[in-house]
PDB file of C-alpha atoms in Angstrom:
ATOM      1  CA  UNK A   1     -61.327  59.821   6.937  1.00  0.00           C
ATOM      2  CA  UNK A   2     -60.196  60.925  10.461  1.00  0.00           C
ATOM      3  CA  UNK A   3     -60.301  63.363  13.237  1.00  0.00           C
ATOM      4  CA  UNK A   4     -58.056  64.955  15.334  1.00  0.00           C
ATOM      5  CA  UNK A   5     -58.350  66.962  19.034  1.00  0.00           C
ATOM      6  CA  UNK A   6     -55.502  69.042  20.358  1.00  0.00           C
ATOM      7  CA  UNK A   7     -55.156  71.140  22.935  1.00  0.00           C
ATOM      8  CA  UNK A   8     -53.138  74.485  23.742  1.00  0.00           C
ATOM      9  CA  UNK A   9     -52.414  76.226  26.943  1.00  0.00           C
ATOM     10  CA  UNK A  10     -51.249  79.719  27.125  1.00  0.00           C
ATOM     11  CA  UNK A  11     -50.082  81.250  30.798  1.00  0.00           C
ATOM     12  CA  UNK A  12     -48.389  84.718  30.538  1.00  0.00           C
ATOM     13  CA  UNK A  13     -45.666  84.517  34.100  1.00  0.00           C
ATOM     14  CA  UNK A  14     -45.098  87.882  33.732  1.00  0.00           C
ATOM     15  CA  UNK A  15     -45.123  90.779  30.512  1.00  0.00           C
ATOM     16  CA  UNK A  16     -42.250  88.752  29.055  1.00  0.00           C
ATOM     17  CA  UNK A  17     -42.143  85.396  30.125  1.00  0.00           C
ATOM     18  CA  UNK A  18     -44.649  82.769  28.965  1.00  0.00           C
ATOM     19  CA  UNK A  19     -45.414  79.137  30.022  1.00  0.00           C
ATOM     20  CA  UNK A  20     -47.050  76.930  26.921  1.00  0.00           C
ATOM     21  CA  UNK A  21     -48.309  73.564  27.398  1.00  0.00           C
ATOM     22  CA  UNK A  22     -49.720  72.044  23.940  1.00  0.00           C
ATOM     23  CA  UNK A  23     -50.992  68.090  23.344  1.00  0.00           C
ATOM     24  CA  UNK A  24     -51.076  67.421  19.812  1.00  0.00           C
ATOM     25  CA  UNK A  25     -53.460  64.484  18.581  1.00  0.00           C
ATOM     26  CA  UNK A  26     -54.943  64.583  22.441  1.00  0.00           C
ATOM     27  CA  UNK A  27     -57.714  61.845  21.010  1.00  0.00           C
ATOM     28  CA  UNK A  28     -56.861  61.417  16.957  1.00  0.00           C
ATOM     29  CA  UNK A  29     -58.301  58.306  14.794  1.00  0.00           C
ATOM     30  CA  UNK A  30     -57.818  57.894  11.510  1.00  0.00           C
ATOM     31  CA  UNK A  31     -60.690  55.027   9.611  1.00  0.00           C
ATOM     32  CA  UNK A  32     -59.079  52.931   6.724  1.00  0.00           C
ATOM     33  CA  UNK A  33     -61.612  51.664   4.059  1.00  0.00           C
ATOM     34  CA  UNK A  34     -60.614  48.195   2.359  1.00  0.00           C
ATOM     35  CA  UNK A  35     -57.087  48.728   4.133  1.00  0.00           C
ATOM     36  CA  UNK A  36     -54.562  45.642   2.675  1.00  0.00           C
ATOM     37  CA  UNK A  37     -53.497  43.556   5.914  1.00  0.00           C
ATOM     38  CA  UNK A  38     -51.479  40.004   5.687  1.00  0.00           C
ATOM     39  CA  UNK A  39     -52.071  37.431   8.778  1.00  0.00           C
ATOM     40  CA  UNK A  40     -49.489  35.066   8.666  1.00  0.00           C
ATOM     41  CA  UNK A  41     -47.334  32.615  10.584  1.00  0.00           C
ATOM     42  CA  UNK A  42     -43.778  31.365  10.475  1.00  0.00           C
ATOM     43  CA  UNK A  43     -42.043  28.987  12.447  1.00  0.00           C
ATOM     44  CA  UNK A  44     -38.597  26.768  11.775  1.00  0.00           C
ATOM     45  CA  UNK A  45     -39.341  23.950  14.594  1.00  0.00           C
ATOM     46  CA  UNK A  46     -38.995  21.467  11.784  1.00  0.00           C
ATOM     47  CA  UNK A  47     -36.050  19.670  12.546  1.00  0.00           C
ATOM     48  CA  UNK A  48     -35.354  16.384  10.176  1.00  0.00           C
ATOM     49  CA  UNK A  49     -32.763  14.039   9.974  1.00  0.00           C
ATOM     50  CA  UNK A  50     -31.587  12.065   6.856  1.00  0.00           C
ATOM     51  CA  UNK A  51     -30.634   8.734   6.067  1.00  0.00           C
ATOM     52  CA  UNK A  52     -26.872   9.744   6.850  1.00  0.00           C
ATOM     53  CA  UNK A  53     -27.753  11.611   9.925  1.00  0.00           C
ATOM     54  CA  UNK A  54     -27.781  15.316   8.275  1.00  0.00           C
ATOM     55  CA  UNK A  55     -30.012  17.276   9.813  1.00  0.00           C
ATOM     56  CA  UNK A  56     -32.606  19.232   7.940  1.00  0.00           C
ATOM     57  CA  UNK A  57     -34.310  22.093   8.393  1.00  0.00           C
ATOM     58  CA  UNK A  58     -37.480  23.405   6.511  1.00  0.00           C
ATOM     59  CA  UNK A  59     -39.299  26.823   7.941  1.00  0.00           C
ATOM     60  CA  UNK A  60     -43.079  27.043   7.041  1.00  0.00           C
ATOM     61  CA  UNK A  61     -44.790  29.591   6.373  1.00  0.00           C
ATOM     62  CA  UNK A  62     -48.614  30.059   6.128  1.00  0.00           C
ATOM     63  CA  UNK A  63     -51.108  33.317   6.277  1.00  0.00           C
ATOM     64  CA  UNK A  64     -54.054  35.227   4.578  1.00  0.00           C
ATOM     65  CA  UNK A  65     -54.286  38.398   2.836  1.00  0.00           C
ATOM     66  CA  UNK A  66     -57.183  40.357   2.402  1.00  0.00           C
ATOM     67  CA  UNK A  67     -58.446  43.812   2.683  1.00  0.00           C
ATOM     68  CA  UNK A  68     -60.798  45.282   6.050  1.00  0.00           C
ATOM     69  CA  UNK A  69     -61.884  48.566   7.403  1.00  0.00           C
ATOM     70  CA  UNK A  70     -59.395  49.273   9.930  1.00  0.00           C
ATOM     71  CA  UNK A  71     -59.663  52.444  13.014  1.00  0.00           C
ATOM     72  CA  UNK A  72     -55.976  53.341  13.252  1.00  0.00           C
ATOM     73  CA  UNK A  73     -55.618  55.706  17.095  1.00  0.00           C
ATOM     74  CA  UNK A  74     -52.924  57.747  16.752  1.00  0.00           C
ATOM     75  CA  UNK A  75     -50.611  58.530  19.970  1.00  0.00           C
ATOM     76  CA  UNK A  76     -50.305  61.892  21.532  1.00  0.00           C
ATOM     77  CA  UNK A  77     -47.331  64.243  21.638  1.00  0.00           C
ATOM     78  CA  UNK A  78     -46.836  66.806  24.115  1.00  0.00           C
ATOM     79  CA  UNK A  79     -44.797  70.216  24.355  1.00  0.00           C
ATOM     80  CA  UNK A  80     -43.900  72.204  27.142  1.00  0.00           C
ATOM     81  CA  UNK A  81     -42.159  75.695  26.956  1.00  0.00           C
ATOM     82  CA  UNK A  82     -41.282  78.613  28.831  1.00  0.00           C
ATOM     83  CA  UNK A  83     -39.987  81.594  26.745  1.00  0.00           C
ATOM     84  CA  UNK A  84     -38.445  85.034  27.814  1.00  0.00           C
ATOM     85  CA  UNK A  85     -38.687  88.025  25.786  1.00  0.00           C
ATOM     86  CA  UNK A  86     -35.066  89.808  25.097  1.00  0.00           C
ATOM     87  CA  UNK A  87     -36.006  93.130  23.573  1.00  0.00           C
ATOM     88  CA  UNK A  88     -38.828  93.747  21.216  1.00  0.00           C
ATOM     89  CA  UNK A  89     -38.617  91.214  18.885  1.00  0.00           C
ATOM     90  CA  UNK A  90     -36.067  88.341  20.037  1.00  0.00           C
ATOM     91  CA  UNK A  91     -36.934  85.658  22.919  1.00  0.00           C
ATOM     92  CA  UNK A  92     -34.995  82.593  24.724  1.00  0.00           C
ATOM     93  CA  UNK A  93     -36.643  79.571  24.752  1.00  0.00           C
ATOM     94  CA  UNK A  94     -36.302  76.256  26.190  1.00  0.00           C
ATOM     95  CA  UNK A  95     -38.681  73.493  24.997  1.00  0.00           C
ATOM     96  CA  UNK A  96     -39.624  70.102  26.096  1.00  0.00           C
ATOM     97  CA  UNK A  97     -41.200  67.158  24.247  1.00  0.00           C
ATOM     98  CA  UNK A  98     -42.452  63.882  24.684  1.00  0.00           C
ATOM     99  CA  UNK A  99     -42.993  62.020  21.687  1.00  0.00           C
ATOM    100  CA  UNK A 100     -44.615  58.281  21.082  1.00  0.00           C
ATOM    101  CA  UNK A 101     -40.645  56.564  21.195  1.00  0.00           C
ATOM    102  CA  UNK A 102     -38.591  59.351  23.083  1.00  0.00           C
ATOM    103  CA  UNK A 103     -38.356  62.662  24.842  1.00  0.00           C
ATOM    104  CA  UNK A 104     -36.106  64.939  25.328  1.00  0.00           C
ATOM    105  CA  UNK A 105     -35.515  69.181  25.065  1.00  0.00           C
ATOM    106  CA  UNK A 106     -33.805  71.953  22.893  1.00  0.00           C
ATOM    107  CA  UNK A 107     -32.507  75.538  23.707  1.00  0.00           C
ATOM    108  CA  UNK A 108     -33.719  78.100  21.226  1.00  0.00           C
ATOM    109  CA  UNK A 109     -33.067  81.876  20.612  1.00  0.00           C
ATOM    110  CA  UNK A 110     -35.779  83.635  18.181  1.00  0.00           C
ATOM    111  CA  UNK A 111     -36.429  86.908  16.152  1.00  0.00           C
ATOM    112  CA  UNK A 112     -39.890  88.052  15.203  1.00  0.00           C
ATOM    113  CA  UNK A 113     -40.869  90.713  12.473  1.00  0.00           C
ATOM    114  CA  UNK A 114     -43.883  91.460  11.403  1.00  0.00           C
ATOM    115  CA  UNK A 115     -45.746  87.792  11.429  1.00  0.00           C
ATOM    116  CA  UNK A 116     -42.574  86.175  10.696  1.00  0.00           C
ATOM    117  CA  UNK A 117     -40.024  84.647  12.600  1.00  0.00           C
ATOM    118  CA  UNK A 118     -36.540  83.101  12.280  1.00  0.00           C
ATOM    119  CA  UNK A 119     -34.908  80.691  14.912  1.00  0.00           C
ATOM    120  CA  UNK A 120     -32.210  78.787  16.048  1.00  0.00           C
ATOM    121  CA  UNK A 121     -32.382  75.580  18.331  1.00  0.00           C
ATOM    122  CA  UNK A 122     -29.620  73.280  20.087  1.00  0.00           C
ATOM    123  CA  UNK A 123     -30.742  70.133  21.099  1.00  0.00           C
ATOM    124  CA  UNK A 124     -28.055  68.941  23.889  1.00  0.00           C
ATOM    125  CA  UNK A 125     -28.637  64.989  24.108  1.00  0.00           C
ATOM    126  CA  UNK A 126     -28.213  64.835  19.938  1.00  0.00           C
ATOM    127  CA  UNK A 127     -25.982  67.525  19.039  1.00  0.00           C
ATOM    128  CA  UNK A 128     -28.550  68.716  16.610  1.00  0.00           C
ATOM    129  CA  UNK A 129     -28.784  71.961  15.585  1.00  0.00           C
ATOM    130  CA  UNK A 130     -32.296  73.499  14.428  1.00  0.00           C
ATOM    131  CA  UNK A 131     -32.741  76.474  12.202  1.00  0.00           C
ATOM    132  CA  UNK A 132     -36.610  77.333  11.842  1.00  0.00           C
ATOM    133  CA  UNK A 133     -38.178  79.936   9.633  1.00  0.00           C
ATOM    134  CA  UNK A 134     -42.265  80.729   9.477  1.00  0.00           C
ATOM    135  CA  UNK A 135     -43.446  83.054   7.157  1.00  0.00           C
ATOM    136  CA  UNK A 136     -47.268  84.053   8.257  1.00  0.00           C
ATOM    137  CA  UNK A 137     -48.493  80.270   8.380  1.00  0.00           C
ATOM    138  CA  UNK A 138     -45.846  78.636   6.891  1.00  0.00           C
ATOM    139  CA  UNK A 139     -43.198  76.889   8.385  1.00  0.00           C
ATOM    140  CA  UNK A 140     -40.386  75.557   7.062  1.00  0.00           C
ATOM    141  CA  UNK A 141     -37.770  73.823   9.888  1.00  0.00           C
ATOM    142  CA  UNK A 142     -34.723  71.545   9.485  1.00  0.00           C
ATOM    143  CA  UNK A 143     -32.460  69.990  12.274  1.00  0.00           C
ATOM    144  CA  UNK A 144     -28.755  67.965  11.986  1.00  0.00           C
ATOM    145  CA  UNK A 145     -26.134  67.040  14.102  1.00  0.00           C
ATOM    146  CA  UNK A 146     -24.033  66.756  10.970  1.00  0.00           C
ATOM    147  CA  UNK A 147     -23.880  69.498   8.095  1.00  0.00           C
ATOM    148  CA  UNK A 148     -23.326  66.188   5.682  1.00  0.00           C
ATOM    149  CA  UNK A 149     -26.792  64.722   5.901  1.00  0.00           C
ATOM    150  CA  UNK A 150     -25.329  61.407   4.648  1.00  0.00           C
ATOM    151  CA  UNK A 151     -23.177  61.565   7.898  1.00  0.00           C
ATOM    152  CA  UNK A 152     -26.608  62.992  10.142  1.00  0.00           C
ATOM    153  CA  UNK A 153     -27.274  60.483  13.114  1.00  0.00           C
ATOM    154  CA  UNK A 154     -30.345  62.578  13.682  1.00  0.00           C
ATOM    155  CA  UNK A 155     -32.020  64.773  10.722  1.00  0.00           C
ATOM    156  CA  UNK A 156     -35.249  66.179  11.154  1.00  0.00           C
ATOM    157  CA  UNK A 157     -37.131  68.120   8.519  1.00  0.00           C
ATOM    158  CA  UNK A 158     -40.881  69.671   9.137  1.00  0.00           C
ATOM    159  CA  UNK A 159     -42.896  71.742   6.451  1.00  0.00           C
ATOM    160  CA  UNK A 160     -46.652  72.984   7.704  1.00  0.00           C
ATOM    161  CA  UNK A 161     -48.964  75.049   6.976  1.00  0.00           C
TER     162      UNK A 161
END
């Protein structure tokens, strides 16, 4: 069981520039029931010497396992982005995220039919390259810096709906 709060911010600059702020997971908790968890301690200060003057070293280890209810808070993540309308159906857009363990911002060009839309993003600190499709409420995105994804330093891949 959990919950989740997020929050979205629409500002229209102008008839075809827009400023978006959005805070995903704003206040999110999820509740484990009977959730496994392991308590433990290790330590190697155990230093020993033989009879021949060997030394000897012997690491202990000693814990609990058991099962709790556990209240796991998740952390936020935050987007920012200002996009320009080129034409009818295509717009510019430059995006910026913070994430739990990094930040950083992408380039994107998109075109829109109907409730669909097709992108293209370029993430300049990775090299990654971002190619996004949504159909109505599905979305389907995947993101490389290598086309080899056995070679990809960063490979993203994000399905919603």
């Amino acid at each position: 069981k959990g919950f989740s709060f997020d929050l979205k911010f629409d500002y229209n600059i102008s008839e075809r520039s827009k400023l978006t702020a959005k805070i995903q997971d704003a206040w999110a908790e999820i509740y484990w029931k009977n959730a496994p968890f392991t308590r433990a301690t290790a330590h190697s200060d155990t230093k020993q010497f033989d009879a021949d003057g060997y030394v000897h070293i012997e690491s202990h280890l000693a814990g609990i396992e058991g099962q709790r209810d556990y209240r796991q808070t998740l952390p936020a993540r935050t987007k920012l982005s200002l996009s320009h309308k080129i034409g009818l159906s295509t717009e510019a857009e430059i995006n910026y995220w913070r994430l739990p363990l990094d930040d950083g911002y992408n380039l994107g060009i998109g075109r829109s039919w109907k409730k669909n839309k097709l992108s293209i993003h370029y993430w300049p600190e990775l090299g990654a390259v971002g190619l996004g499709l949504e159909l109505g409420r599905l979305s389907i995105a995947i993101t490389s810096d290598k086309l080899d994804f056995d070679d990809a330093r960063t490979l993203g891949v994000n399905i919603t709906f």
